[in-house]
Amino acid sequence: MTVVVFAEKNKAAAKLATILSGGNSTREHMADLPVYSFVAKGEEYKIIGLAGHITSYDFDPAYRDWKAIDPAVLLTTNPIKNITKKNYERAVRQLAKQADSIVLACDYDREGENIGFEARDIALQVRKVPVKRARFSSLSANEVQKAFDNLVEPDANLALSADTRQILDLRMGAAFTRFMTLAVREKAYTKNILSIGPCQTPTCGFVYEREKAIRDFKPEDFWKIEAVFQAGSSEFEGVHRKGNIRDVELAKQIYEKLEGIKEATVFRLNIKEKQINPPYPLNTNEFLKRASKFLDISPEKALELAEQLYLAGFISYPRTETNRYPEDHDFKSMLKNLLRIGEYASFAENLLKTTVSPRNGKKDGHDHPPIHPIKAVSEKQIKNAVKLDNSWKVYDLIVRHFLANLMDPALFEKTHMEVHVKDEPFDCKGSVMKSEGWKQVYPFEISKENLLPPAAEGDKVAVNKLTNTKSQTTPPKRLTEAELLTLMDKHGIGTKATAPSHIETNKKRGYFEIKGKTISMLDTGFNLMDALGVSVPILIQPEIRAKIEGLIEDVEEGKKPFAEAISEGTVLIQKMYTRLKSGKGDIVLRIAGSIKDEKLAEDKNNHIGKCDKCGRTLSIIRTDKGRFVGCSGYPECRNTYPLPRKGSLDVMRSRGCKNGGFAVLKVSGGKYYWSVGIGPCFNCEKQKLCFPPTVIGKCPSCGCDMILIETKDSKFLGCARRCGFTCSYPQKGRVTLRDETCEECGWKIVRVKEPKKDARHYCINRKCNKKFKNLL
DNA sequence: GCAAGGTC
């Protein structure tokens, strides 16, 4: 009898074979894919690993023409399941021919059940045989063995719940995306796609909400009364108990009451020991957040790096929700191996002297253990094996986190001193690390120390300084990628493996961008979210995912038949679609405008800047009758500025106008300059500020600056005070002034490159004796 | 050309 087993991926198949065969399996190939065979308990087993999903839904080709098909039709069209990985199909068919029974052994979750059914459906077309399910939440020998000894029925509802998600996501995503893209193209020329989806859009929504809070923020004044005290020879700071005082009169009253007082009393002293526990073990989300926060590596890159480290055998499987180790996890052998690696040896050594126990979290996704190192390797080995930037940094973070998790808490002594100036209370806080604990191995989070001098209740201290400072409340900060991941996780947007891809999608679409660690909204994204917020608010809120999720769960639990969930979900999407359609005019107006503006900004030759009347874009407009600077908001905004009639125009990106002009243009290759909104620069009293002379050294005759003087048709060096001293400027070749100066006379070194000759460097001062020597 | 979810 032959049992054919389908696992989620090759790695898992290999592991299952090792466990079930007791290490005696053989590897063969089918359709170029590895298959593991062995005999156990009188049965012949053949195990193959799939590659996650091997099928995918898509619409029939007849629905693929964006222009011919009304996007609304997609909402009620049933997509077709296509096989996307043909070689897996071939292998499954070949195996099915030999099968007397089939066991589905993919990950024990919704997608895993669905992946198993994809293979099952193909196999049953070949041969009708009984199909069972092996359920295990980790690839430990114990659990796997138990699962295969107690096979259960496959869960059709669990598998169908994933189909529900796939179909509803596709219907909604395709219909909304086509609708928006085509609508905007009616008003603006763009090849870009404006996509909308049940995960990407609420992800963008988080960024938008923060951006709006920043834009709507109105700063408020507040006052803060602070004191510098002195006990013995050391100074320390205190803040008045009322903190940020909004009421100017109140602050003034307190301050005036205390002004001039030189002595205060320690009224109360409170010393507490505070313990900071080590971090929980790493699940995917926490890993991505920390990689972004500590190492400045984007979630997308971090996941890719972890994947490579996993494939190279250095760390455990990086996609997991679980942040607690199984009871029987073997820490000691890993620690022993880490003794070999210089960076970690001392920590591992100390831990091996103790009974090792992790500080576990509470999340158990029944999938894989937390991310941890499985091989101790040096920086060199990592860099040789994984040739991607930052591979070592990521491995190092994972090892340090692994160690930190096992170490003792860090202990701090927190001192709170309440000092009274007259009867007004000031708070002084101190924090001193007593025992570093896990922080020794974890340099990513640094705790600030702040020492208070020893004092007892009732002691007198000196008041050295008292201030009443006015400040302003500051707007909320832009979201970081780490914070965005937290929000997504909290609202169930995406999964451990897909969250980074939703962030990438928004970047690709030009909705937001990431600079360093912070995310800022781009105009297209802001306008899209702003407009959707008016007509279909639910779309940009995380609840949209929750609604569909609810239906999926009903199918999973058998509370709702598949067809009913699909039709209910469809009604929900249709309602949103209707609202989207009725808001079309407004949405398109705003987005088309911002797309036009972005296109103009990319046109470096003609882009001038932001319109001071309406905020849209100013650019050079050329017509039959002449040229001028005009606004992209025309005809609603008729703001224009004149330009010189003749001559070529070059926008000077690096030169600003000190008189409020929008941009400086070079006319006829440098004949003169023109500031948009002001006129020719030679008429402007601030010309010298915008065009400071290039100083090349000191005038040997009068001692003031020698400058480069440029006229319409010549260049020479002259004294800034016009004492009469002049000097010629190289006439041939490409001339560049360097930062270096001549040791002899202090004038600048110049680089001259004539065609077909080597570049020469020499002192620009012709009277200097170092002339015409190659100086650099 | 469109979504989101697996994994390579």
PDB file of N, CA, C and O in Angstrom, chain A residues 126-170:
ATOM      1  N   VAL A 126      -7.073  12.178 -11.005  1.00  0.00           N
ATOM      2  CA  VAL A 126      -6.314  11.046 -11.548  1.00  0.00           C
ATOM      3  C   VAL A 126      -6.841   9.737 -10.981  1.00  0.00           C
ATOM      4  O   VAL A 126      -7.052   8.773 -11.704  1.00  0.00           O
ATOM      5  N   ARG A 127      -7.077   9.719  -9.708  1.00  0.00           N
ATOM      6  CA  ARG A 127      -7.466   8.475  -9.050  1.00  0.00           C
ATOM      7  C   ARG A 127      -8.251   8.783  -7.785  1.00  0.00           C
ATOM      8  O   ARG A 127      -7.843   9.601  -6.972  1.00  0.00           O
ATOM      9  N   LYS A 128      -9.378   8.101  -7.646  1.00  0.00           N
ATOM     10  CA  LYS A 128     -10.198   8.329  -6.444  1.00  0.00           C
ATOM     11  C   LYS A 128      -9.698   7.449  -5.311  1.00  0.00           C
ATOM     12  O   LYS A 128      -9.826   6.236  -5.362  1.00  0.00           O
ATOM     13  N   VAL A 129      -9.067   8.093  -4.334  1.00  0.00           N
ATOM     14  CA  VAL A 129      -8.557   7.332  -3.180  1.00  0.00           C
ATOM     15  C   VAL A 129      -8.939   8.087  -1.911  1.00  0.00           C
ATOM     16  O   VAL A 129      -9.233   9.288  -1.966  1.00  0.00           O
ATOM     17  N   PRO A 130      -8.937   7.426  -0.772  1.00  0.00           N
ATOM     18  CA  PRO A 130      -9.282   8.137   0.466  1.00  0.00           C
ATOM     19  C   PRO A 130      -8.229   9.190   0.813  1.00  0.00           C
ATOM     20  O   PRO A 130      -7.037   8.976   0.589  1.00  0.00           O
ATOM     21  N   VAL A 131      -8.697  10.340   1.349  1.00  0.00           N
ATOM     22  CA  VAL A 131      -7.790  11.435   1.718  1.00  0.00           C
ATOM     23  C   VAL A 131      -7.940  11.732   3.201  1.00  0.00           C
ATOM     24  O   VAL A 131      -9.057  11.891   3.700  1.00  0.00           O
ATOM     25  N   LYS A 132      -6.823  11.773   3.900  1.00  0.00           N
ATOM     26  CA  LYS A 132      -6.837  12.092   5.330  1.00  0.00           C
ATOM     27  C   LYS A 132      -5.959  13.322   5.595  1.00  0.00           C
ATOM     28  O   LYS A 132      -5.228  13.784   4.712  1.00  0.00           O
ATOM     29  N   ARG A 133      -6.032  13.793   6.841  1.00  0.00           N
ATOM     30  CA  ARG A 133      -5.278  14.989   7.207  1.00  0.00           C
ATOM     31  C   ARG A 133      -4.420  14.703   8.431  1.00  0.00           C
ATOM     32  O   ARG A 133      -4.903  14.106   9.411  1.00  0.00           O
ATOM     33  N   ALA A 134      -3.155  15.106   8.378  1.00  0.00           N
ATOM     34  CA  ALA A 134      -2.292  15.026   9.561  1.00  0.00           C
ATOM     35  C   ALA A 134      -2.140  16.434  10.119  1.00  0.00           C
ATOM     36  O   ALA A 134      -1.754  17.344   9.405  1.00  0.00           O
ATOM     37  N   ARG A 135      -2.498  16.571  11.405  1.00  0.00           N
ATOM     38  CA  ARG A 135      -2.458  17.911  11.999  1.00  0.00           C
ATOM     39  C   ARG A 135      -1.377  18.023  13.049  1.00  0.00           C
ATOM     40  O   ARG A 135      -1.409  17.321  14.053  1.00  0.00           O
ATOM     41  N   PHE A 136      -0.431  18.909  12.807  1.00  0.00           N
ATOM     42  CA  PHE A 136       0.637  19.140  13.786  1.00  0.00           C
ATOM     43  C   PHE A 136       0.962  20.619  13.774  1.00  0.00           C
ATOM     44  O   PHE A 136       0.869  21.277  12.742  1.00  0.00           O
ATOM     45  N   SER A 137       1.285  21.155  14.948  1.00  0.00           N
ATOM     46  CA  SER A 137       1.564  22.593  15.017  1.00  0.00           C
ATOM     47  C   SER A 137       3.045  22.885  15.038  1.00  0.00           C
ATOM     48  O   SER A 137       3.455  24.028  14.974  1.00  0.00           O
ATOM     49  N   SER A 138       3.855  21.859  15.178  1.00  0.00           N
ATOM     50  CA  SER A 138       5.282  22.096  15.033  1.00  0.00           C
ATOM     51  C   SER A 138       5.893  20.841  14.450  1.00  0.00           C
ATOM     52  O   SER A 138       5.291  19.771  14.478  1.00  0.00           O
ATOM     53  N   LEU A 139       7.086  21.023  13.908  1.00  0.00           N
ATOM     54  CA  LEU A 139       7.714  19.876  13.257  1.00  0.00           C
ATOM     55  C   LEU A 139       8.559  19.078  14.249  1.00  0.00           C
ATOM     56  O   LEU A 139       9.629  18.596  13.904  1.00  0.00           O
ATOM     57  N   SER A 140       8.070  18.948  15.483  1.00  0.00           N
ATOM     58  CA  SER A 140       8.816  18.117  16.440  1.00  0.00           C
ATOM     59  C   SER A 140       8.421  16.662  16.234  1.00  0.00           C
ATOM     60  O   SER A 140       7.298  16.351  15.848  1.00  0.00           O
ATOM     61  N   ALA A 141       9.389  15.770  16.472  1.00  0.00           N
ATOM     62  CA  ALA A 141       9.188  14.345  16.203  1.00  0.00           C
ATOM     63  C   ALA A 141       7.930  13.810  16.886  1.00  0.00           C
ATOM     64  O   ALA A 141       7.106  13.127  16.277  1.00  0.00           O
ATOM     65  N   ASN A 142       7.805  14.218  18.133  1.00  0.00           N
ATOM     66  CA  ASN A 142       6.678  13.783  18.928  1.00  0.00           C
ATOM     67  C   ASN A 142       5.345  14.108  18.285  1.00  0.00           C
ATOM     68  O   ASN A 142       4.480  13.251  18.089  1.00  0.00           O
ATOM     69  N   GLU A 143       5.220  15.367  17.949  1.00  0.00           N
ATOM     70  CA  GLU A 143       3.936  15.850  17.454  1.00  0.00           C
ATOM     71  C   GLU A 143       3.611  15.273  16.075  1.00  0.00           C
ATOM     72  O   GLU A 143       2.478  14.898  15.793  1.00  0.00           O
ATOM     73  N   VAL A 144       4.640  15.202  15.228  1.00  0.00           N
ATOM     74  CA  VAL A 144       4.419  14.683  13.879  1.00  0.00           C
ATOM     75  C   VAL A 144       3.988  13.211  13.959  1.00  0.00           C
ATOM     76  O   VAL A 144       3.029  12.786  13.317  1.00  0.00           O
ATOM     77  N   GLN A 145       4.703  12.463  14.777  1.00  0.00           N
ATOM     78  CA  GLN A 145       4.376  11.037  14.929  1.00  0.00           C
ATOM     79  C   GLN A 145       2.931  10.864  15.391  1.00  0.00           C
ATOM     80  O   GLN A 145       2.173  10.060  14.849  1.00  0.00           O
ATOM     81  N   LYS A 146       2.569  11.674  16.390  1.00  0.00           N
ATOM     82  CA  LYS A 146       1.217  11.596  16.941  1.00  0.00           C
ATOM     83  C   LYS A 146       0.187  11.932  15.857  1.00  0.00           C
ATOM     84  O   LYS A 146      -0.844  11.261  15.726  1.00  0.00           O
ATOM     85  N   ALA A 147       0.470  12.944  15.056  1.00  0.00           N
ATOM     86  CA  ALA A 147      -0.468  13.370  14.017  1.00  0.00           C
ATOM     87  C   ALA A 147      -0.679  12.257  12.991  1.00  0.00           C
ATOM     88  O   ALA A 147      -1.804  12.023  12.535  1.00  0.00           O
ATOM     89  N   PHE A 148       0.403  11.567  12.629  1.00  0.00           N
ATOM     90  CA  PHE A 148       0.255  10.501  11.621  1.00  0.00           C
ATOM     91  C   PHE A 148      -0.363   9.234  12.212  1.00  0.00           C
ATOM     92  O   PHE A 148      -0.928   8.421  11.487  1.00  0.00           O
ATOM     93  N   ASP A 149      -0.275   9.073  13.513  1.00  0.00           N
ATOM     94  CA  ASP A 149      -0.948   7.941  14.157  1.00  0.00           C
ATOM     95  C   ASP A 149      -2.433   8.208  14.345  1.00  0.00           C
ATOM     96  O   ASP A 149      -3.234   7.309  14.532  1.00  0.00           O
ATOM     97  N   ASN A 150      -2.805   9.511  14.341  1.00  0.00           N
ATOM     98  CA  ASN A 150      -4.213   9.880  14.567  1.00  0.00           C
ATOM     99  C   ASN A 150      -4.715  10.769  13.441  1.00  0.00           C
ATOM    100  O   ASN A 150      -5.041  11.930  13.644  1.00  0.00           O
ATOM    101  N   LEU A 151      -4.748  10.230  12.236  1.00  0.00           N
ATOM    102  CA  LEU A 151      -5.187  11.030  11.091  1.00  0.00           C
ATOM    103  C   LEU A 151      -6.655  11.404  11.245  1.00  0.00           C
ATOM    104  O   LEU A 151      -7.448  10.656  11.809  1.00  0.00           O
ATOM    105  N   VAL A 152      -6.988  12.605  10.759  1.00  0.00           N
ATOM    106  CA  VAL A 152      -8.385  13.055  10.837  1.00  0.00           C
ATOM    107  C   VAL A 152      -8.913  13.344   9.436  1.00  0.00           C
ATOM    108  O   VAL A 152      -8.184  13.239   8.451  1.00  0.00           O
ATOM    109  N   GLU A 153     -10.196  13.715   9.359  1.00  0.00           N
ATOM    110  CA  GLU A 153     -10.774  14.073   8.065  1.00  0.00           C
ATOM    111  C   GLU A 153     -10.274  15.459   7.666  1.00  0.00           C
ATOM    112  O   GLU A 153     -10.159  16.338   8.516  1.00  0.00           O
ATOM    113  N   PRO A 154     -10.020  15.694   6.381  1.00  0.00           N
ATOM    114  CA  PRO A 154      -9.673  17.047   5.944  1.00  0.00           C
ATOM    115  C   PRO A 154     -10.849  17.973   6.225  1.00  0.00           C
ATOM    116  O   PRO A 154     -12.003  17.538   6.218  1.00  0.00           O
ATOM    117  N   ASP A 155     -10.548  19.231   6.488  1.00  0.00           N
ATOM    118  CA  ASP A 155     -11.587  20.195   6.860  1.00  0.00           C
ATOM    119  C   ASP A 155     -11.948  21.049   5.640  1.00  0.00           C
ATOM    120  O   ASP A 155     -11.297  22.051   5.341  1.00  0.00           O
ATOM    121  N   ALA A 156     -13.000  20.650   4.951  1.00  0.00           N
ATOM    122  CA  ALA A 156     -13.391  21.344   3.715  1.00  0.00           C
ATOM    123  C   ALA A 156     -13.761  22.792   3.989  1.00  0.00           C
ATOM    124  O   ALA A 156     -13.462  23.683   3.181  1.00  0.00           O
ATOM    125  N   ASN A 157     -14.396  23.036   5.134  1.00  0.00           N
ATOM    126  CA  ASN A 157     -14.782  24.414   5.439  1.00  0.00           C
ATOM    127  C   ASN A 157     -13.570  25.314   5.641  1.00  0.00           C
ATOM    128  O   ASN A 157     -13.551  26.456   5.187  1.00  0.00           O
ATOM    129  N   LEU A 158     -12.572  24.777   6.320  1.00  0.00           N
ATOM    130  CA  LEU A 158     -11.357  25.560   6.553  1.00  0.00           C
ATOM    131  C   LEU A 158     -10.711  25.909   5.205  1.00  0.00           C
ATOM    132  O   LEU A 158     -10.315  27.056   4.966  1.00  0.00           O
ATOM    133  N   ALA A 159     -10.665  24.932   4.314  1.00  0.00           N
ATOM    134  CA  ALA A 159     -10.079  25.166   2.993  1.00  0.00           C
ATOM    135  C   ALA A 159     -10.922  26.185   2.219  1.00  0.00           C
ATOM    136  O   ALA A 159     -10.391  27.097   1.585  1.00  0.00           O
ATOM    137  N   LEU A 160     -12.249  26.021   2.291  1.00  0.00           N
ATOM    138  CA  LEU A 160     -13.138  26.926   1.547  1.00  0.00           C
ATOM    139  C   LEU A 160     -13.059  28.356   2.071  1.00  0.00           C
ATOM    140  O   LEU A 160     -13.284  29.308   1.321  1.00  0.00           O
ATOM    141  N   SER A 161     -12.755  28.520   3.357  1.00  0.00           N
ATOM    142  CA  SER A 161     -12.691  29.875   3.894  1.00  0.00           C
ATOM    143  C   SER A 161     -11.573  30.652   3.193  1.00  0.00           C
ATOM    144  O   SER A 161     -11.709  31.851   2.944  1.00  0.00           O
ATOM    145  N   ALA A 162     -10.494  29.966   2.829  1.00  0.00           N
ATOM    146  CA  ALA A 162      -9.423  30.655   2.105  1.00  0.00           C
ATOM    147  C   ALA A 162      -9.868  31.000   0.684  1.00  0.00           C
ATOM    148  O   ALA A 162      -9.516  32.052   0.155  1.00  0.00           O
ATOM    149  N   ASP A 163     -10.673  30.104   0.082  1.00  0.00           N
ATOM    150  CA  ASP A 163     -11.218  30.427  -1.247  1.00  0.00           C
ATOM    151  C   ASP A 163     -12.116  31.663  -1.167  1.00  0.00           C
ATOM    152  O   ASP A 163     -12.109  32.503  -2.075  1.00  0.00           O
ATOM    153  N   THR A 164     -12.875  31.755  -0.089  1.00  0.00           N
ATOM    154  CA  THR A 164     -13.753  32.922   0.088  1.00  0.00           C
ATOM    155  C   THR A 164     -12.922  34.196   0.076  1.00  0.00           C
ATOM    156  O   THR A 164     -13.252  35.161  -0.610  1.00  0.00           O
ATOM    157  N   ARG A 165     -11.848  34.177   0.843  1.00  0.00           N
ATOM    158  CA  ARG A 165     -10.971  35.345   0.882  1.00  0.00           C
ATOM    159  C   ARG A 165     -10.416  35.662  -0.497  1.00  0.00           C
ATOM    160  O   ARG A 165     -10.466  36.803  -0.950  1.00  0.00           O
ATOM    161  N   GLN A 166      -9.919  34.621  -1.166  1.00  0.00           N
ATOM    162  CA  GLN A 166      -9.281  34.858  -2.464  1.00  0.00           C
ATOM    163  C   GLN A 166     -10.253  35.483  -3.455  1.00  0.00           C
ATOM    164  O   GLN A 166      -9.914  36.424  -4.173  1.00  0.00           O
ATOM    165  N   ILE A 167     -11.462  34.939  -3.499  1.00  0.00           N
ATOM    166  CA  ILE A 167     -12.429  35.425  -4.496  1.00  0.00           C
ATOM    167  C   ILE A 167     -12.878  36.846  -4.174  1.00  0.00           C
ATOM    168  O   ILE A 167     -12.896  37.726  -5.043  1.00  0.00           O
ATOM    169  N   LEU A 168     -13.213  37.091  -2.898  1.00  0.00           N
ATOM    170  CA  LEU A 168     -13.682  38.435  -2.545  1.00  0.00           C
ATOM    171  C   LEU A 168     -12.576  39.474  -2.730  1.00  0.00           C
ATOM    172  O   LEU A 168     -12.818  40.566  -3.239  1.00  0.00           O
ATOM    173  N   ASP A 169     -11.355  39.131  -2.343  1.00  0.00           N
ATOM    174  CA  ASP A 169     -10.240  40.066  -2.510  1.00  0.00           C
ATOM    175  C   ASP A 169     -10.013  40.392  -3.980  1.00  0.00           C
ATOM    176  O   ASP A 169      -9.784  41.540  -4.351  1.00  0.00           O
ATOM    177  N   LEU A 170     -10.099  39.366  -4.814  1.00  0.00           N
ATOM    178  CA  LEU A 170      -9.847  39.586  -6.240  1.00  0.00           C
ATOM    179  C   LEU A 170     -10.954  40.426  -6.869  1.00  0.00           C
ATOM    180  O   LEU A 170     -10.691  41.376  -7.603  1.00  0.00           O
TER     181      LEU A 170
END
